[in-house]
mmCIF file of C-alpha atoms in Angstrom:
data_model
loop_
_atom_site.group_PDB
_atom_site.id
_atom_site.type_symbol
_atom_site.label_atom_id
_atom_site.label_comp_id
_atom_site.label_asym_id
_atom_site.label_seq_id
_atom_site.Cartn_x
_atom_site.Cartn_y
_atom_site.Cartn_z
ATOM 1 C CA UNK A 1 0.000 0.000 0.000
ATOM 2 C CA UNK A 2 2.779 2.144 -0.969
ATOM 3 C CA UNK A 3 1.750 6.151 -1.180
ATOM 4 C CA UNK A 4 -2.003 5.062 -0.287
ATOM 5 C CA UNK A 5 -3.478 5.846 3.703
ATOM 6 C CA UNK A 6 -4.244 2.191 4.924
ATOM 7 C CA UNK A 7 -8.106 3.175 5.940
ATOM 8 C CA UNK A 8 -9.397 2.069 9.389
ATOM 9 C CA UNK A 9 -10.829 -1.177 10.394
ATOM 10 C CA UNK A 10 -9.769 -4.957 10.252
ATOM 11 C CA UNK A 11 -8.548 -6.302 6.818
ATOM 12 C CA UNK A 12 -9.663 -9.545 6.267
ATOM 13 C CA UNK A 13 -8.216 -11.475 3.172
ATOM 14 C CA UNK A 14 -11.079 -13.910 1.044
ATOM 15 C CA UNK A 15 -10.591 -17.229 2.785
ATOM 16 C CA UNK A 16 -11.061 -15.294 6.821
ATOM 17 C CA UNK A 17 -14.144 -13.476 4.604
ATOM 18 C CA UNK A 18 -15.847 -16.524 3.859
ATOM 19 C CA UNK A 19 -15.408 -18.589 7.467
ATOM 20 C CA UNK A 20 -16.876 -15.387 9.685
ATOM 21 C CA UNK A 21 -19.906 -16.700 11.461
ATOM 22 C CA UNK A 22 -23.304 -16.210 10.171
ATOM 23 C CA UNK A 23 -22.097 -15.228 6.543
ATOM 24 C CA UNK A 24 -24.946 -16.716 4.069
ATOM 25 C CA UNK A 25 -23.393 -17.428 0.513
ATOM 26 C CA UNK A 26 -26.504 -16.908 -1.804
ATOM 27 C CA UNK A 27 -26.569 -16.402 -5.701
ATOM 28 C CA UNK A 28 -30.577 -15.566 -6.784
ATOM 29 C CA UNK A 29 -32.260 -16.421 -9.543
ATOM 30 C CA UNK A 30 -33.455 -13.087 -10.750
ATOM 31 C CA UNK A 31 -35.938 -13.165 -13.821
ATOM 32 C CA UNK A 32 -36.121 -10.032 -15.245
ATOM 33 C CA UNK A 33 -38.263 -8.235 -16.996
ATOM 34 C CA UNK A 34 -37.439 -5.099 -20.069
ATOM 35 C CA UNK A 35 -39.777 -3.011 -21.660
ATOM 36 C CA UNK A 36 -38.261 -1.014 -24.613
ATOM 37 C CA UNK A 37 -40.743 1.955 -24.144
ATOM 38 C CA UNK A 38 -42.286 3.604 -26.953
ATOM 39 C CA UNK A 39 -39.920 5.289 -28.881
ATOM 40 C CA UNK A 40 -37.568 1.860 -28.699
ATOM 41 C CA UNK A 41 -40.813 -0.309 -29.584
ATOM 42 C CA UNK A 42 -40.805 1.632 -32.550
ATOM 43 C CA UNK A 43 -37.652 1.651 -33.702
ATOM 44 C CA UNK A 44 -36.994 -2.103 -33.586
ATOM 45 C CA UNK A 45 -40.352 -2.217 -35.456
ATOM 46 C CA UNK A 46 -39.050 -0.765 -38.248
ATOM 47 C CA UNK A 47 -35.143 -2.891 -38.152
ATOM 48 C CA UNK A 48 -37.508 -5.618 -38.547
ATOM 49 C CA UNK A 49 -39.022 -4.039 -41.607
ATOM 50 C CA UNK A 50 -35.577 -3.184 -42.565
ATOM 51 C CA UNK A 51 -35.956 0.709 -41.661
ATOM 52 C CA UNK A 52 -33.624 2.720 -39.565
ATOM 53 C CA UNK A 53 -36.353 5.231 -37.893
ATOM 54 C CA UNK A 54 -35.770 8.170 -35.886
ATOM 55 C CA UNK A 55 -37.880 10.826 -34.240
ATOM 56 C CA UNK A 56 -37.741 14.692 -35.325
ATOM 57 C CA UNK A 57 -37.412 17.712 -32.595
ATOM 58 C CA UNK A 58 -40.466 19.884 -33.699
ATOM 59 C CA UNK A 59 -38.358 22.999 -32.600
ATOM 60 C CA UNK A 60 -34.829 22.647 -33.597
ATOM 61 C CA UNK A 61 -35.510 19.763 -35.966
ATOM 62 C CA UNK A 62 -33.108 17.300 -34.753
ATOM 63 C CA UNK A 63 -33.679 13.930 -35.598
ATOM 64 C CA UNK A 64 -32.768 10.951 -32.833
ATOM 65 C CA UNK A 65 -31.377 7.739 -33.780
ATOM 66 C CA UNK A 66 -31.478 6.026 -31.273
ATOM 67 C CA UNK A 67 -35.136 7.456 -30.728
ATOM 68 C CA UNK A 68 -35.606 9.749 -27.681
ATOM 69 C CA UNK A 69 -39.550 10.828 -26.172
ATOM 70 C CA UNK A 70 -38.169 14.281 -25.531
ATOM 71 C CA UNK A 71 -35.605 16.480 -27.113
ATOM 72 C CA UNK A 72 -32.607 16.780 -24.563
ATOM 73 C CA UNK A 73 -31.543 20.401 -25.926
ATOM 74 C CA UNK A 74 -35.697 21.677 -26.365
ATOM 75 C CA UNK A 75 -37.185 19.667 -23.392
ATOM 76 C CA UNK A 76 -40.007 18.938 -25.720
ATOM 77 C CA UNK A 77 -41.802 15.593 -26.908
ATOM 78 C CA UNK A 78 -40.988 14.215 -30.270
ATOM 79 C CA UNK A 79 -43.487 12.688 -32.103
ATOM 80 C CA UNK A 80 -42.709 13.120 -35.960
ATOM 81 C CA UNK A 81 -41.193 10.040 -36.918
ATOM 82 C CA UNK A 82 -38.495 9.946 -40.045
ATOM 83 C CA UNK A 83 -37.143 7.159 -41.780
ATOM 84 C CA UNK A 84 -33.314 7.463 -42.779
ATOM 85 C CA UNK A 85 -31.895 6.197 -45.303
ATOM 86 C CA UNK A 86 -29.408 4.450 -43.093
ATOM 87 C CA UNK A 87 -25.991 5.708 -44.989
ATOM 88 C CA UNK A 88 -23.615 7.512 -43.083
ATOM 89 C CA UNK A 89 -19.895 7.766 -42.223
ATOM 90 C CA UNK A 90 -17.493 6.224 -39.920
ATOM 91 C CA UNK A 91 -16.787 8.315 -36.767
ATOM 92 C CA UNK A 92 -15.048 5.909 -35.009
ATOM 93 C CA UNK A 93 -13.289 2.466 -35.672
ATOM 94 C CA UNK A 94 -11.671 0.028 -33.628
ATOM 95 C CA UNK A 95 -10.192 -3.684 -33.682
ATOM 96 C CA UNK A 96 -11.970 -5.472 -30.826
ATOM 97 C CA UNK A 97 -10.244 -8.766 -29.469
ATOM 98 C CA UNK A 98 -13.244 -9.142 -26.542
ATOM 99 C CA UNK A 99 -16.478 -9.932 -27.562
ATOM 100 C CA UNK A 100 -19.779 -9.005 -26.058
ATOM 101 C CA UNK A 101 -19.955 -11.016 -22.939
ATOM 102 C CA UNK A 102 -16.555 -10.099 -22.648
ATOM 103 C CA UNK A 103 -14.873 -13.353 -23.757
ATOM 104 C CA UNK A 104 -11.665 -13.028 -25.475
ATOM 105 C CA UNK A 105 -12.239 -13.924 -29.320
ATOM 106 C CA UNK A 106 -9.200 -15.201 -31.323
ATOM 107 C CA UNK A 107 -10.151 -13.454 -34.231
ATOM 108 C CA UNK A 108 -10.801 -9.844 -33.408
ATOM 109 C CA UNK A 109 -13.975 -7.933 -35.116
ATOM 110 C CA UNK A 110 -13.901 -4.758 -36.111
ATOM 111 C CA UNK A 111 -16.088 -2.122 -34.653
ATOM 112 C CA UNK A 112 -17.120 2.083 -34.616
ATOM 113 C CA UNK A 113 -19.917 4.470 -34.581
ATOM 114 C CA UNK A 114 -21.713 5.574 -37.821
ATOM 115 C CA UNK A 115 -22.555 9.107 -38.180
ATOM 116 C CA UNK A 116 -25.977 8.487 -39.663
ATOM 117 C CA UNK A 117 -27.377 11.092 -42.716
ATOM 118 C CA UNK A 118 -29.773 12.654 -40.204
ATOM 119 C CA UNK A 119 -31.109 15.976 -40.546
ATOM 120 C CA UNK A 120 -30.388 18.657 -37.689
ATOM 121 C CA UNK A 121 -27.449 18.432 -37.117
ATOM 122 C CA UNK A 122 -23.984 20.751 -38.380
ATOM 123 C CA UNK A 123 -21.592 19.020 -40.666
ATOM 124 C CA UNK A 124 -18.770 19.525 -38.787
ATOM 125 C CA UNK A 125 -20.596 19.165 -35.185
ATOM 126 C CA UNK A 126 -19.408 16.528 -32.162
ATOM 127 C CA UNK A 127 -23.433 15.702 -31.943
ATOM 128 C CA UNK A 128 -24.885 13.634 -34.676
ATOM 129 C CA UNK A 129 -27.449 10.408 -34.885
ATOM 130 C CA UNK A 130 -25.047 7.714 -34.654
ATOM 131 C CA UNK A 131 -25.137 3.834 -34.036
ATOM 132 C CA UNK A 132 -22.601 1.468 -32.080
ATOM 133 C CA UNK A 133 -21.993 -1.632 -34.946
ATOM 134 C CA UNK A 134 -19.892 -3.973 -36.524
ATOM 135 C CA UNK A 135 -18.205 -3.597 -39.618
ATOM 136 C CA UNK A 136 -17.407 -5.353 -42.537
ATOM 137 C CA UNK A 137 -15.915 -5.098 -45.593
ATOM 138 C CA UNK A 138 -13.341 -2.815 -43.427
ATOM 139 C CA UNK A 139 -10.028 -4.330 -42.929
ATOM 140 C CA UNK A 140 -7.489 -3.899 -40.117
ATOM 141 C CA UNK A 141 -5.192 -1.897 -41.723
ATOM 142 C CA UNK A 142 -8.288 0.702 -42.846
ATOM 143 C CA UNK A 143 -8.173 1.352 -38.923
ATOM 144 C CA UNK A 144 -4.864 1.188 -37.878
ATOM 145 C CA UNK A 145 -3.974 3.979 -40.955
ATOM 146 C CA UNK A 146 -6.638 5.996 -39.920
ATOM 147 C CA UNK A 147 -8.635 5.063 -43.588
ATOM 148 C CA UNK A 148 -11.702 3.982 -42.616
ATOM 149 C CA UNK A 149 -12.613 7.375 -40.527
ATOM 150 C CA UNK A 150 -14.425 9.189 -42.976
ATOM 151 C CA UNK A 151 -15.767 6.288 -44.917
ATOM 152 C CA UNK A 152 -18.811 5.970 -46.517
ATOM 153 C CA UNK A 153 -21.086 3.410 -44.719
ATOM 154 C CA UNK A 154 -24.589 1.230 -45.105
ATOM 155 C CA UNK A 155 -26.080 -1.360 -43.577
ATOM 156 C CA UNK A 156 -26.181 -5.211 -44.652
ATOM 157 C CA UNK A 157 -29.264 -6.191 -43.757
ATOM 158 C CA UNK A 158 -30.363 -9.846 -42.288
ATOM 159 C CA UNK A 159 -32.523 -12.025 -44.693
ATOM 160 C CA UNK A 160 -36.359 -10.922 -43.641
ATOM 161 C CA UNK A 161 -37.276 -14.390 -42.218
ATOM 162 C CA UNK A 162 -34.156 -13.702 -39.899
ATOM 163 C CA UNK A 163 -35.065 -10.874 -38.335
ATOM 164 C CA UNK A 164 -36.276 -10.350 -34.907
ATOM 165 C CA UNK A 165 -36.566 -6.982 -34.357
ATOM 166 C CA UNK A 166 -33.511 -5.723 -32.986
ATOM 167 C CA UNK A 167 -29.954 -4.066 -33.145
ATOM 168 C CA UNK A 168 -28.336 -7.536 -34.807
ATOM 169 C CA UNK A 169 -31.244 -7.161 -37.336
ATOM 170 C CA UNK A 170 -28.800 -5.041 -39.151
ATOM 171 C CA UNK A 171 -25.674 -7.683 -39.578
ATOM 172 C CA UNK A 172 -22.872 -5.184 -40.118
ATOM 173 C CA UNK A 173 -22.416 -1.567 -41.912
ATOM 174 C CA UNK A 174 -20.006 -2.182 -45.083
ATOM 175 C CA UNK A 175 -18.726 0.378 -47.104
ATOM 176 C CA UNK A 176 -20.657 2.347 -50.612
ATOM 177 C CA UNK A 177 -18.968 1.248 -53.495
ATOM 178 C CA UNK A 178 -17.913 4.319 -55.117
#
């Protein structure tokens, strides 16, 4: 505890932890329960349909992807909803080696956010509607050299009779040819 204050009270390593008297060991078996909300409901509506959808600030005119109930800048409900046509542009990529559930993967997958073509916002802003997703089609060396910020993005969409209504509905964004 070099340069650190030891704090008061009786340090106890894991094994004297676990033999104090009366300590119950208990793991539950929690169900739970998620409700998307409307504006979510929505929007995995339409990935199912194959439709990125977002909802427009009457005011300013942003338009949320992921869908919001209220605009965070106007403090007012949005209720117009816009379908986009789901290009965009890389904001961010990077070369992920752990996967979701945090498992190491031994072939690493490439990830970044996607500056969606969504109206309301400046070109050259740090706020845009954006999505978290794969990418394919986008090598390792496009990251590392800095190429694939700035590329020109769509999604790959599942086969219809795959689809389930959410996020993975959308396999991958890969880059516009041309």
């Amino acid at each position: 505890m070099a340069g650190r204050e030891r704090l008061p009270g009786t340090y106890l390593r894991r094994d004297e932890m676990y033999r104090l008297p009366g300590l119950v060991r208990y793991k539950p078996r929690a169900k739970y329960s998620f409700s998307a909300g409307i504006a979510q409901t929505r929007f995995l509506q339409g990935l199912r349909e194959g439709k990125i959808l977002g909802v427009r600030c009457p005011v300013c005119g942003r338009v949320y992807v992921p869908p919001r109930a209220y605009c965070e800048y106007c403090h007012v409900p949005t209720s117009e909803w816009v379908e986009l046509p789901g290009t965009g542009t890389i904001h961010t990529a990077v070369i992920s080696y752990i996967g979701t559930f945090r498992e190491r993967r031994e072939k690493p997958e490439i990830v970044g956010v996607i500056r969606l073509d969504a109206p309301g916002y400046k070109e050259d802003g740090y706020e845009f509607a954006g999505l978290f997703h794969r990418l394919c089609g986008v090598s390792e060396d496009d990251v590392k050299s800095g190429r694939a910020i700035g590329m020109r993005v769509r999604p790959r969409w599942r086969p219809p009779e795959e689809r389930r209504g959410d996020i993975n509905d959308i396999e991958c964004f890969e880059p516009v040819e041309g």
